[in-house]
Each structure stands twice: as C-alpha cells, then as structure tokens.
Amino acid sequence: MTPEQIKGLYELLEQITGFIYPNEIEIHWSILIVVYPYITGLVAGAFILASLVKVFNIKEVQPTYRLSLLTALAFLLVAPFPLLLHLGHPERSFEIFLTPNLTSAMAMFGFVYAWYLMAVLLLEIWFEYRRELVIRAGREVFPLNWVHRALSLFSTDTSEASAAFDRKAIKVITIIGIPSAFLLHGYVGFIFGSVKANPWWGSVLMPIVFLMSAIVSGIALVVFLYMVLTAMRNEPIDMRCLDKITSYLFYAVIVDFSLEALDFIHRLYQSEESVKILGKLITHKLFMSLLVLQILLGMFIPLGIMILAKWRKFNEDMRKLLYFTSVILIQLGIFSTRWNVVIGGQLFSKSFRGLMGYKMEVMGIEGLFVALILLALPFLILAILIRVLPTKRLEEEAPTAA
Amino acid sequence: MTRMNKREFLKGLILFLPAGGLLTSVAREAGAKPEEKRYDPANHLYGMGIEIDKCIGCSRCVEACKAENDVPKEPFFFRTWVERYVITKDHGVIVDSLNVASKASRETPQDDRDVLRSFFVPKLCNHCANPPCVQVCPVGATFSTTDGAVLVDDERCIGCRYCIQACPYGARYLHPQTKTADKCTFCYHRVVKGLLPACVEVCPTQARIFGDLKSKASRLVRFARMNKIHVLKASLNTEPKVYYAQLDGEVR
C-alpha cells in the first residue's frame, strides 16, 4: 500500500461522524460505478425512444430514429469500461463468462450485455442500414465503399422484397428489444435493489426507478444531440418532432418523479430502523446532490420550463431555447441520481450509527479524469458512427445534394 | 566359514515367515494411519461463541489475528475487531472501535457518573449459513465450505467488491496488496490441523469459544447449552454461526 493511500485513509478518518465498522472507511464503488449505470441508462432510454417509431408507429419522432440507435450503440460500447477499470483484477474478468455464479445478479452482466449488443442493437442497426449500404457502396470510391460493403456483410440485394423483409425484421427485433432494454437497465437497478444489507439501496422499486430515469436521460440526450447536430449542419429543426419528443420527456419525468417520491414517502412512513441515519445522510451528505441538483435543478425546474414552453405559445426559437436548457438540466439531474444511489449508499455505516466521507481521486484510475474520458468517449464513437452510418436516409439526402 | 545345514535353514524359515508377515502388517498399519486420520470436512461444522461479559477489551485477539493472517497493520483493515459500547443514563449510545482512533472516539470522553452500562463486543465474520456475500459473488470466488466456513479464493476473486457491499456486518475489506476481498477464515489453516483460531488461542478471559457443532463434546455445544444466545442482525436471515451470549439490544 502506498503512503499516499494510507494518508488518504487517515484523512477520511477525520471525516467520520458517529461510529462506523472499521472496514467501512474505504468507499469501494467509486465515481466509475456512478458512470456505469448512467451510461447504460442512456443506452436503454435512447433505444426506447427509437422503438417508439417502429413499434408504436409514432411518425413525428422518425427524424431521431437512426440517431437514437447510433447513440445507444455508442454508449453501449463504452459501458463495460468503467466496470473493467474498477476491478481489482481486470485480467480475470473473463471468469464471469467461464464460471458464472448463477445466484449472482452481477454474473448476469456479460450475458445481458452480449444479448443486448449482439441480438438487439447490432441486428436492428444492420437491418436498418443494409439496403442503403449496398446502394451507397455502389456509388462511392475507395475506401468508404469497402467499409460500407463490409458493414453490409457483403449483401447485394436491393430489391423491394428484401427491403420489406428488413422492415419486418426491424419490427420483430424492436418488439424483443423493448423488454431487453428494460432488462439491461432494470437489471442494473436490481444489482443495487437486491442488497438487503443496505437500506438505501434495498428497495423493490429500485429497478423500476432506474428504468424510468433511464428513459428520461436517454430521451433528453437524444434531444440534445438532435439539436446540436442540426445546428452543426445548419439545418432546420423539425419542430413537430421536437415538440412530440419533449412531451414524452415531460411525462417520463413526471412518472420518474412520482416513483422516487413514492419510494421516499414509503421509507419515511415505514420509519424503519435505518430511517434516522438515512435522514442524516440526506441532510449532511447529499443535500447538494440530492435536494439541489437532482430534485430542484434536475426535476422541478425542467418540469417548470417544459410546462411553460407548452402552455405559453412561444415562438420556435424560444421553445428551442427552453427545451435545450431543460434537457441539459435533466442530464445533470440524472447523473446526480446515479451519484446519490451509488455514492450515497456508501456514505453511511451499516451499523446505522455514523457517516463516512468520499474523497474522489482526480488522476487515479478510479478518478475524475478517467470518468470524464469515459463520458466523452461515447460522443467520439458517435461522431465516427455518424460518419460511416449517416443519420439521414438516402432519399432524404437527395434534395440537399441537388 | 560355517555352512548352514538343511535343518538350520528350515528352522530359520519357520521363524522368518511369521516375523516377516508381522512386520509387513505393522508397516501396512503404519502406512494406513494418516489415511484414517485425514481431515474430513463432512464430519465438522464450525462456529464461534462469544461471551460478552468476559471480554475485557484488551484487543489481543485483534493483534493475534493480524499477525497470524497477514492482515495489513494499518487501522483500516480488520478480520476481527472489538467495539466498545457506552450507554448513558439519558439512553444515549456511544460506540467506538477500540482499534481505530477516529475523531469521534477521541472527542467523547466519558464522565463515569453518566454511564448506565458499558461493555465490549468482539466482531468478526459471522460465517453465515445463508451468506449474502456468497450469493452475490459473480465468479464463485467466495464460497461456503462443508464444515461451515465462508472463504475467499484469492486466485479467483476479480476484486469487484460486490461481496463487501452485500455483507451486513462490515466484515470484509479489499486487501490492498492482493486487490482481492479478504475476511476472517476462522483460521481455517489452523482449524483443519486441530488447532484453535488465533483469536481464541490468545484470549486471556476465554471470551471466545470455538468449536464443532457436530461434536457433542465440543465446548461450543456446551456454551450453547449453558447460555441464552443471540446472533447479529437476525432479521436479515443470514443465519450467522457466531453466537453471542449476553448480547445487548443496542448492538448492531
């Protein structure tokens, strides 16, 4: 153990109030484990937005369909990294696949992840782009034509019948995909919700709260990306699309808030053994991140802004500004939600008699810097994905080219 | 040089054959001895009894454990530790760990007149029969043995720390050198040789009683017969095998 680490632990000792079990001084799940559910939530949410188009046939949302799929993919590709970097022995991580302990919720990660990536997301994207890739490859020059040819898995069929099959396949995959997206993120919630030793986590509502907040964050992210992309391309925003998505976002935030409020009231009313220490946790340790960031800035203010934007007949520019502000605030709020669950759940002793502190590393492998890189990486991947797999359909592109 | 005649040869043979047979059987017996004595986990089920009133808070158990099991010396890693409870006349409860000089414990000098009752509670892994740590380990590195110990295979542990989160007793830590989960083993390496765990061995007041629940002659069975016993956090249904006598309701 390095002298710095020991010094760090002695510093943490000074932050303890009340009594904690001596082994509890170290916060074991760091900022990287905050990033992990945040990222998977974005994946699930973006996918569910995409499925609105295909399963529920909501035409207004079509302009964001491909963007949602690619966003989900970009974030899903990064999702395992925070987990890997956090492990004491990342080189042994394959053991989760080789000898999974079937009673462990965490052991299912590999399988849920592989299923979602391979069987849902990649397949749906392939069917969505296949025909177009064949046509594009025919028109382009090296090397892009070869990239597209390879991505289409050397398919050559551009007939109407093959396109009809693609559409059918997408519909089937999306129908399987919605429960899969629920599984992916609900399962992350279950990892926390099933820990009976920790009253802050152990709640049957946890997977559902995770899921609703995932939908909120995913939709908000796609709105953000859509607005940024159109601005970068100097294109007009489809306001019907934006109004529609933000109204879904509005309802999702309300459901999310209601669930969290239910959880809170339920705990308060049941007033179990842990209620006092959880009260102290909120007032002493999570005041800023829970009450100010998550609830006030991340929920109430965006809800207020969206009500304002819908109620008053503002012009388009004003609405865009209001929507843009609220999706950024929502993103901040959901990140705080993850923080409050993961870090908050480790700031009180399981003896229910004391509180600990968390001192985030900055440069270390489990520190802020790595977390920021992991949060930025999906955007980089997305930029490359959009280059290779355009978010606009071929037929939409034609008029601009002309 | 004298030559052996036929008669002497036969006489020698009569003596040699039974003697040789005897020797062979003795040798076989001797070879078989360790075979019969080989440790069979199926014949044992270990647990520990703790008599709160006997604990004087000397922390020799903690020191012995650290020395025996290569637990890091820093006061943040413990396989066993001792808690001190002071319950005041106004029903306040002040707890601290004797082995950690936290700010809170330094700042609470007690006026004897305010103390209603006070006692020490040795803590360690409860080697639960229904262990949440074993349930959550994604790779099966934490496991229950047939003889009732919960152990960690440090060559398999991936260091995800889910078990540390799942343990309601704070009995686990991440070993800073091996980067794997670590905890009390009941000194399994000693127990299988018929020795007592280090903490039990050194306890000057015999506040810790180690024994085999499957043996009627075991001190632990006698302890359980003579005392009203309680386990920690019974409501969590972890079924601990560390049994406390004279446990106060304030202890969590």
XYZ file of C-alpha atoms in Angstrom:
654
model
C 0.000 0.000 0.000
C 1.413 3.359 -0.986
C 1.977 6.036 1.668
C -0.452 8.308 -0.224
C -3.231 5.757 0.062
C -2.612 5.385 3.782
C -2.571 9.154 4.154
C -5.840 9.315 2.246
C -7.444 6.834 4.618
C -6.255 8.804 7.654
C -7.811 11.902 6.100
C -11.080 10.030 5.654
C -10.892 9.033 9.304
C -11.272 12.709 10.189
C -14.498 12.938 8.214
C -16.284 10.203 10.125
C -19.164 11.262 12.315
C -20.554 8.766 14.798
C -19.498 5.124 14.618
C -18.715 3.034 11.562
C -17.429 -0.531 11.295
C -13.661 -0.097 10.889
C -13.555 -1.786 7.464
C -16.130 0.656 6.125
C -13.775 3.585 5.839
C -12.976 2.869 2.199
C -15.649 3.739 -0.346
C -15.471 0.740 -2.626
C -17.656 1.724 -5.541
C -16.212 4.934 -6.871
C -17.177 7.500 -9.493
C -16.679 4.856 -12.196
C -19.594 2.898 -10.774
C -21.615 6.114 -10.965
C -20.712 6.408 -14.629
C -21.698 2.812 -15.387
C -25.443 2.962 -14.591
C -25.558 6.455 -16.058
C -24.250 5.162 -19.386
C -26.414 2.035 -19.509
C -29.385 4.214 -18.666
C -28.669 6.398 -21.673
C -28.479 3.257 -23.828
C -31.807 1.925 -22.646
C -33.508 5.308 -22.891
C -32.233 6.047 -26.392
C -33.320 2.618 -27.576
C -36.790 3.036 -26.150
C -37.120 6.363 -27.963
C -36.102 4.615 -31.193
C -38.664 1.903 -30.660
C -41.454 4.493 -30.416
C -41.098 4.916 -34.164
C -41.101 1.275 -35.121
C -43.438 -0.377 -32.649
C -45.835 2.387 -31.762
C -45.647 3.945 -35.195
C -45.142 7.483 -33.989
C -44.166 9.180 -37.222
C -43.217 12.542 -35.738
C -40.224 11.015 -33.984
C -38.820 9.494 -37.196
C -36.069 12.164 -37.653
C -34.376 10.956 -34.472
C -34.762 7.218 -35.123
C -31.320 6.477 -36.512
C -29.659 8.950 -34.200
C -31.216 7.165 -31.223
C -29.982 3.779 -32.403
C -26.445 5.024 -33.001
C -26.419 6.856 -29.669
C -27.469 3.657 -27.925
C -24.686 1.753 -29.692
C -22.002 4.344 -28.963
C -22.794 4.350 -25.271
C -23.245 0.592 -25.062
C -19.754 0.064 -26.481
C -18.309 2.138 -23.629
C -20.493 0.645 -20.873
C -18.153 -2.213 -19.839
C -15.095 0.022 -19.451
C -15.962 1.666 -16.127
C -16.610 -1.797 -14.724
C -13.382 -3.227 -16.087
C -11.256 -0.342 -14.855
C -12.795 -0.623 -11.424
C -11.971 -4.313 -10.912
C -9.083 -5.271 -8.649
C -8.176 -7.913 -11.231
C -9.478 -6.876 -14.665
C -7.430 -9.685 -16.233
C -9.727 -12.173 -14.508
C -12.959 -10.587 -15.726
C -13.488 -13.340 -18.310
C -14.216 -15.664 -15.390
C -17.667 -14.065 -15.278
C -18.336 -15.809 -18.587
C -16.479 -19.047 -17.837
C -17.623 -19.801 -14.329
C -20.551 -17.517 -13.588
C -22.116 -17.924 -10.173
C -25.743 -18.278 -11.145
C -27.081 -16.799 -7.905
C -25.198 -13.552 -8.514
C -27.025 -10.703 -10.194
C -23.678 -9.346 -11.333
C -22.709 -12.594 -13.063
C -25.544 -11.979 -15.498
C -23.899 -8.781 -16.732
C -21.953 -10.442 -19.534
C -24.946 -12.318 -20.826
C -27.369 -9.423 -20.638
C -24.804 -7.169 -22.271
C -23.936 -9.622 -25.051
C -27.593 -10.306 -25.738
C -28.432 -6.637 -25.936
C -25.424 -5.716 -28.077
C -25.432 -8.666 -30.440
C -29.006 -9.804 -30.645
C -30.762 -6.479 -30.409
C -28.803 -3.373 -31.193
C -26.362 -4.548 -33.865
C -29.028 -6.594 -35.629
C -31.518 -3.752 -35.692
C -28.897 -1.318 -36.975
C -27.817 -3.801 -39.633
C -31.319 -4.329 -40.923
C -31.981 -0.588 -40.872
C -28.870 0.221 -42.922
C -28.336 -2.917 -45.043
C -30.033 -1.897 -48.261
C -28.735 1.616 -48.092
C -25.179 0.448 -47.510
C -25.358 -1.693 -50.644
C -26.552 1.271 -52.708
C -24.030 3.680 -51.156
C -21.148 1.246 -51.691
C -22.032 1.163 -55.376
C -21.749 4.950 -55.671
C -18.708 5.633 -53.518
C -14.980 5.454 -54.036
C -12.343 3.609 -52.038
C -12.071 3.217 -49.030
C -15.604 4.145 -47.960
C -17.188 1.797 -50.495
C -15.306 -1.128 -48.963
C -16.211 -0.084 -45.435
C -19.858 0.022 -46.421
C -19.632 -3.231 -48.313
C -18.108 -4.934 -45.280
C -20.661 -3.387 -42.930
C -23.475 -4.688 -45.116
C -21.789 -8.098 -44.682
C -21.363 -8.222 -48.484
C -25.061 -8.306 -49.074
C -26.022 -7.283 -52.628
C -29.793 -7.490 -52.661
C -31.526 -4.113 -53.077
C -34.875 -5.422 -54.213
C -38.125 -4.157 -52.741
C -38.774 -7.637 -51.345
C -35.509 -7.549 -49.382
C -36.355 -4.094 -48.040
C -39.753 -5.361 -46.944
C -38.020 -8.207 -45.125
C -35.678 -5.709 -43.427
C -38.635 -3.688 -42.197
C -40.328 -6.783 -40.846
C -37.138 -7.918 -39.129
C -36.711 -4.485 -37.513
C -40.221 -4.636 -36.161
C -39.620 -8.070 -34.627
C -36.253 -7.028 -33.176
C -37.719 -3.868 -31.679
C -40.501 -5.862 -30.051
C -37.859 -8.126 -28.496
C -35.665 -5.081 -27.896
C -38.028 -3.176 -25.608
C -38.102 -5.878 -22.914
C -34.366 -6.343 -23.499
C -33.700 -2.652 -22.866
C -35.859 -2.943 -19.750
C -33.820 -5.989 -18.771
C -30.499 -4.239 -19.338
C -31.241 -1.326 -17.112
C -33.728 -2.973 -14.769
C -31.020 -5.484 -14.027
C -28.577 -2.716 -13.134
C -31.193 -1.446 -10.700
C -31.592 -4.971 -9.354
C -27.855 -5.157 -8.559
C -28.428 -2.336 -6.095
C -32.036 -3.049 -5.118
C -31.297 -6.615 -4.041
C -28.670 -5.713 -1.434
C -30.597 -6.282 1.776
C -27.659 -5.145 3.893
C -28.044 -1.611 2.569
C -31.360 0.105 3.300
C -30.597 2.992 0.918
C -30.374 0.502 -1.959
C -32.560 -2.404 -0.917
C -35.893 -1.487 -2.421
C -38.135 -3.361 -4.780
C -38.763 -0.100 -6.598
C -35.098 0.311 -7.473
C -35.154 -1.441 -10.885
C -38.274 0.499 -11.898
C -36.864 3.816 -10.713
C -33.672 3.042 -12.646
C -35.701 2.252 -15.714
C -37.794 5.408 -15.648
C -34.774 7.591 -15.020
C -33.056 5.763 -17.876
C -35.883 6.644 -20.225
C -35.731 10.262 -19.047
C -31.973 10.547 -19.539
C -31.958 8.701 -22.879
C -34.669 10.864 -24.388
C -33.054 14.027 -23.060
C -29.726 13.012 -24.562
C -31.185 12.332 -27.995
C -32.981 15.696 -27.939
C -29.699 17.360 -27.033
C -27.793 15.546 -29.785
C -30.504 16.213 -32.354
C -30.459 19.935 -31.610
C -26.663 20.119 -31.661
C -26.408 18.106 -34.872
C -28.945 20.175 -36.770
C -27.208 23.345 -35.621
C -23.832 21.987 -36.746
C -25.274 21.030 -40.117
C -27.082 24.332 -40.438
C -30.391 22.595 -40.958
C -33.829 23.480 -39.675
C -35.078 21.567 -36.634
C -38.267 19.586 -37.207
C -40.378 21.315 -34.549
C -43.175 18.734 -34.705
C -40.594 16.121 -33.808
C -39.080 18.215 -31.041
C -42.450 19.115 -29.505
C -43.513 15.485 -29.583
C -40.329 14.127 -28.012
C -40.257 16.743 -25.293
C -43.850 15.955 -24.417
C -42.798 12.317 -23.941
C -39.876 13.557 -21.928
C -42.241 15.618 -19.801
C -44.419 12.605 -18.963
C -41.380 10.413 -18.327
C -40.002 12.963 -15.839
C -43.369 13.069 -14.069
C -43.522 9.260 -13.778
C -39.888 9.160 -12.645
C -40.505 11.827 -10.049
C -43.658 10.093 -8.791
C -41.808 6.809 -8.350
C -38.977 8.426 -6.455
C -41.431 10.378 -4.336
C -43.302 7.138 -3.588
C -40.062 5.468 -2.558
C -39.189 8.402 -0.321
C -42.616 8.663 1.314
C -42.760 4.913 1.793
C -39.442 4.900 3.649
C -40.416 7.870 5.746
C -43.797 6.411 6.644
C -42.487 2.927 7.423
C -39.833 4.592 9.541
C -37.677 1.516 9.929
C -34.505 1.127 11.969
C -32.461 2.930 9.323
C -34.687 5.992 8.962
C -32.635 8.227 11.276
C -29.303 7.595 9.616
C -30.831 7.966 6.150
C -32.297 11.302 7.245
C -28.837 12.387 8.381
C -27.370 11.099 5.137
C -29.685 13.351 3.145
C -29.222 16.457 5.258
C -25.464 16.092 5.949
C -24.032 14.389 2.876
C -26.472 14.586 -0.023
C -28.076 17.979 0.469
C -26.428 19.446 -2.595
C -26.510 16.428 -4.881
C -29.966 15.142 -3.931
C -32.104 18.093 -2.962
C -30.495 20.815 -5.051
C -29.077 19.050 -8.119
C -31.316 16.018 -8.519
C -34.693 17.278 -7.375
C -34.634 21.050 -7.801
C -32.361 21.559 -10.809
C -32.846 18.138 -12.369
C -36.613 17.790 -11.995
C -38.627 20.755 -10.771
C -37.002 23.433 -12.900
C -37.005 21.411 -16.159
C -40.624 20.414 -15.495
C -41.477 24.066 -14.936
C -39.657 25.074 -18.100
C -41.427 22.439 -20.164
C -44.825 23.390 -18.777
C -44.026 26.988 -19.636
C -42.942 26.041 -23.146
C -46.132 24.074 -23.786
C -48.557 26.394 -22.096
C -47.492 29.709 -23.439
C -47.489 29.816 -27.190
C -43.869 30.786 -27.504
C -42.262 31.089 -30.906
C -39.961 28.353 -32.194
C -36.687 29.926 -31.158
C -37.886 30.478 -27.621
C -39.176 26.905 -27.401
C -35.877 25.570 -28.690
C -34.011 27.540 -26.052
C -36.321 26.316 -23.302
C -36.117 22.690 -24.429
C -32.364 22.870 -24.743
C -32.000 24.275 -21.230
C -34.279 21.666 -19.753
C -32.561 18.669 -21.384
C -29.196 19.819 -20.055
C -30.635 20.275 -16.574
C -32.274 16.842 -16.787
C -28.962 15.262 -17.759
C -27.342 16.894 -14.740
C -30.193 15.661 -12.563
C -29.955 12.054 -13.724
C -26.202 11.982 -13.235
C -26.831 13.232 -9.698
C -29.432 10.481 -9.279
C -26.789 7.871 -10.084
C -24.327 9.591 -7.775
C -26.826 9.669 -4.929
C -27.607 5.994 -5.309
C -24.068 4.680 -5.743
C -22.018 7.022 -3.570
C -24.872 7.938 -1.225
C -25.408 4.274 -0.429
C -21.832 4.016 0.814
C -21.694 7.125 2.947
C -23.459 5.683 5.965
C -22.391 2.782 8.142
C -24.313 -0.460 8.118
C -24.280 -0.087 11.883
C -26.659 2.854 11.207
C -24.602 4.889 13.672
C -22.335 7.007 11.540
C -21.475 8.693 8.268
C -18.335 8.455 6.169
C -16.786 10.720 3.560
C -15.833 10.142 -0.057
C -12.755 11.793 -1.413
C -12.742 11.438 -5.157
C -9.422 10.751 -6.789
C -8.595 13.132 -9.600
C -5.861 11.477 -11.619
C -6.061 7.882 -10.397
C -7.537 5.029 -12.363
C -10.795 5.350 -10.438
C -10.742 9.107 -10.518
C -12.494 12.077 -12.049
C -10.238 12.280 -15.075
C -10.899 8.715 -16.193
C -14.616 9.218 -15.545
C -14.645 12.290 -17.780
C -12.819 10.409 -20.524
C -15.350 7.586 -20.289
C -18.180 10.094 -20.512
C -16.634 11.810 -23.524
C -15.683 8.628 -25.362
C -19.216 7.719 -26.495
C -19.551 11.115 -28.207
C -16.360 10.456 -30.135
C -17.589 6.998 -31.120
C -20.922 8.512 -32.116
C -19.192 11.070 -34.339
C -17.395 8.254 -36.155
C -20.549 6.163 -36.373
C -22.479 9.045 -37.923
C -19.701 9.499 -40.466
C -19.961 5.871 -41.514
C -23.682 5.355 -40.990
C -25.465 8.593 -41.944
C -28.446 9.510 -39.820
C -30.322 10.646 -42.895
C -31.935 8.246 -45.282
C -30.739 8.229 -48.883
C -33.994 9.597 -50.198
C -33.880 12.459 -47.676
C -30.360 13.314 -48.700
C -31.158 13.710 -52.419
C -32.817 17.167 -52.304
C -29.987 18.709 -50.254
C -27.415 17.255 -52.630
C -29.278 18.763 -55.553
C 33.261 -70.326 7.175
C 30.413 -72.417 8.639
C 27.853 -73.764 6.223
C 24.174 -73.734 7.104
C 22.742 -77.250 7.059
C 19.224 -78.140 5.895
C 17.827 -78.328 9.421
C 19.077 -74.874 10.425
C 17.773 -73.427 7.206
C 14.238 -74.784 7.824
C 14.318 -73.553 11.442
C 15.254 -70.076 10.221
C 12.500 -70.166 7.636
C 9.861 -71.065 10.261
C 10.919 -68.082 12.327
C 11.342 -65.716 9.386
C 7.984 -66.192 7.666
C 5.669 -65.198 10.561
C 8.056 -62.475 11.606
C 8.126 -61.094 8.080
C 4.311 -61.272 7.886
C 4.044 -59.407 11.177
C 6.438 -56.746 10.020
C 4.562 -56.278 6.757
C 1.251 -55.904 8.554
C 2.800 -53.444 11.008
C 4.220 -51.497 8.121
C 0.838 -51.525 6.360
C -0.824 -50.364 9.533
C 1.667 -47.572 9.885
C 1.163 -46.531 6.288
C -2.616 -46.549 6.738
C -2.610 -44.380 9.873
C -2.554 -40.977 8.162
C -5.178 -42.268 5.745
C -7.639 -42.832 8.591
C -6.766 -39.537 10.289
C -7.164 -37.465 7.123
C -9.343 -34.409 7.783
C -12.882 -34.891 6.528
C -14.855 -31.610 6.370
C -18.132 -33.529 6.296
C -17.579 -34.537 9.926
C -17.413 -30.960 11.203
C -19.464 -27.775 11.385
C -17.654 -24.895 12.972
C -18.964 -21.914 14.844
C -17.865 -19.457 17.477
C -19.391 -18.405 20.750
C -18.685 -15.021 22.332
C -19.380 -14.258 25.943
C -19.742 -10.507 26.047
C -19.377 -10.256 29.819
C -15.980 -11.924 29.687
C -14.460 -9.561 27.123
C -12.174 -7.016 28.753
C -11.381 -5.165 25.539
C -7.655 -5.957 25.563
C -7.625 -6.405 21.761
C -5.084 -9.236 21.897
C -7.398 -11.135 19.554
C -7.090 -8.337 17.008
C -3.307 -8.321 17.229
C -3.050 -12.101 17.054
C -5.335 -12.174 14.035
C -3.311 -9.532 12.202
C -0.072 -11.390 12.891
C -1.421 -14.830 12.031
C -3.173 -13.867 8.824
C -1.004 -11.119 7.328
C -3.723 -8.542 7.725
C -2.336 -5.068 6.873
C -1.184 -3.285 10.007
C -2.966 -0.013 9.207
C -6.084 0.505 11.310
C -8.453 0.257 8.324
C -8.313 -3.466 7.670
C -9.633 -5.976 10.163
C -10.648 -9.606 10.125
C -11.729 -9.129 13.710
C -12.132 -6.042 15.852
C -13.560 -5.015 19.230
C -16.315 -2.441 19.702
C -16.920 -0.534 22.906
C -20.461 0.412 23.827
C -21.278 3.034 26.409
C -24.932 3.534 27.209
C -25.568 6.694 29.138
C -28.265 7.470 31.669
C -30.133 9.566 29.156
C -30.194 6.452 26.889
C -27.625 7.794 24.511
C -25.461 5.147 22.871
C -21.806 5.870 22.217
C -19.934 3.307 20.195
C -16.366 3.255 19.051
C -13.937 0.733 17.777
C -11.022 0.192 20.134
C -8.685 -0.387 17.258
C -9.375 2.805 15.319
C -8.547 6.229 16.683
C -11.325 8.069 14.905
C -12.122 11.695 15.590
C -15.456 10.728 17.073
C -13.879 8.331 19.576
C -11.246 10.880 20.592
C -13.863 13.522 21.222
C -16.147 11.591 23.538
C -14.530 11.402 26.963
C -16.965 9.789 29.331
C -17.926 11.075 32.712
C -18.350 7.901 34.775
C -21.397 9.277 36.520
C -23.320 9.428 33.267
C -22.697 5.827 32.313
C -25.595 3.432 32.690
C -23.817 0.372 31.365
C -20.798 -0.367 29.235
C -19.401 -3.437 27.526
C -17.172 -4.701 24.719
C -18.286 -6.626 21.658
C -15.743 -8.599 19.630
C -16.764 -8.748 15.975
C -15.706 -10.930 13.076
C -17.163 -12.600 10.020
C -20.271 -14.477 11.122
C -19.687 -17.332 8.681
C -23.382 -17.201 7.868
C -25.176 -20.354 6.836
C -27.133 -18.193 4.408
C -24.362 -15.817 3.342
C -25.265 -12.820 1.150
C -21.604 -12.473 0.121
C -21.548 -15.957 -1.401
C -24.838 -15.285 -3.148
C -23.593 -12.162 -4.913
C -20.034 -13.163 -5.891
C -20.159 -13.158 -9.693
C -17.424 -15.765 -10.173
C -17.906 -18.033 -7.167
C -14.638 -16.912 -5.555
C -16.389 -16.625 -2.204
C -17.815 -19.956 -1.108
C -19.107 -21.895 1.881
C -17.151 -24.957 2.930
C -18.851 -28.171 4.057
C -17.536 -27.592 7.563
C -19.198 -24.221 7.804
C -16.556 -21.617 6.986
C -17.056 -18.898 4.384
C -13.803 -18.474 2.470
C -12.410 -16.397 -0.408
C -10.316 -17.911 -3.177
C -7.879 -15.072 -3.815
C -6.743 -16.620 -7.072
C -10.248 -16.399 -8.471
C -11.568 -13.159 -6.923
C -11.838 -10.412 -9.550
C -11.991 -7.597 -6.993
C -15.454 -6.292 -7.899
C -16.266 -5.748 -4.222
C -19.922 -6.732 -4.525
C -19.428 -9.062 -1.525
C -18.184 -6.141 0.569
C -21.363 -4.242 -0.271
C -23.532 -7.264 0.464
C -22.059 -8.078 3.883
C -24.302 -6.506 6.547
C -21.583 -6.776 9.200
C -18.738 -4.856 7.586
C -16.607 -7.970 7.947
C -14.871 -7.701 4.582
C -12.276 -5.408 3.082
C -10.271 -5.240 -0.100
C -6.738 -6.380 0.650
C -4.509 -3.523 -0.528
C -1.771 -5.875 -1.752
C -3.693 -8.678 -3.408
C -6.576 -6.433 -4.569
C -8.970 -9.215 -3.633
C -11.663 -9.442 -0.983
C -10.395 -10.592 2.394
C -12.031 -11.607 5.660
C -11.889 -13.904 8.685
C -11.452 -17.578 7.788
C -11.917 -18.932 11.351
C -8.155 -19.515 10.854
C -9.096 -22.393 8.597
C -5.446 -23.339 8.083
C -5.140 -23.948 11.844
C -8.537 -25.479 12.396
C -8.041 -28.305 9.900
C -4.901 -29.249 11.844
C -6.883 -29.445 15.052
C -5.686 -26.058 16.362
C -7.820 -23.181 17.600
C -8.208 -19.895 15.690
C -5.535 -17.398 16.731
C -8.025 -15.015 18.373
C -9.440 -17.823 20.518
C -5.994 -19.098 21.416
C -4.816 -15.777 22.829
C -7.984 -14.571 24.557
C -6.955 -14.259 28.224
C -10.521 -14.487 29.567
C -11.834 -17.169 27.226
C -14.481 -14.788 25.958
C -14.227 -16.529 22.591
C -15.207 -20.166 22.365
C -14.527 -22.072 19.194
C -15.975 -25.453 18.484
C -17.591 -28.039 16.337
C -21.374 -28.015 16.328
C -21.379 -31.632 15.193
C -19.417 -32.857 18.196
C -21.361 -33.387 21.418
C -18.180 -32.971 23.427
C -17.463 -29.568 21.878
C -17.097 -26.528 24.087
C -19.293 -24.600 21.711
C -22.184 -27.017 22.158
C -21.762 -26.704 25.915
C -21.676 -22.895 25.537
C -24.913 -23.003 23.579
C -26.494 -25.232 26.213
C -25.479 -23.051 29.142
C -26.305 -19.619 27.675
C -29.137 -17.816 26.063
C -27.625 -16.903 22.755
C -28.299 -14.359 20.071
C -26.886 -13.573 16.649
C -26.295 -10.203 14.973
C -28.971 -8.776 12.652
C -31.119 -11.897 12.881
C -33.868 -10.156 10.892
C -31.726 -10.302 7.758
C -31.951 -14.112 7.767
C -28.256 -14.590 7.173
C -28.138 -17.336 9.864
C -24.801 -16.427 11.480
C -22.623 -19.058 13.162
C -21.071 -16.600 15.593
C -23.232 -16.802 18.693
C -23.285 -14.120 21.362
C -24.176 -14.591 24.997
C -25.362 -11.531 26.972
C -25.767 -9.544 23.765
C -27.251 -6.097 24.316
C -30.128 -4.923 22.131
C -28.149 -1.838 21.134
C -25.507 -3.880 19.319
C -25.815 -3.892 15.546
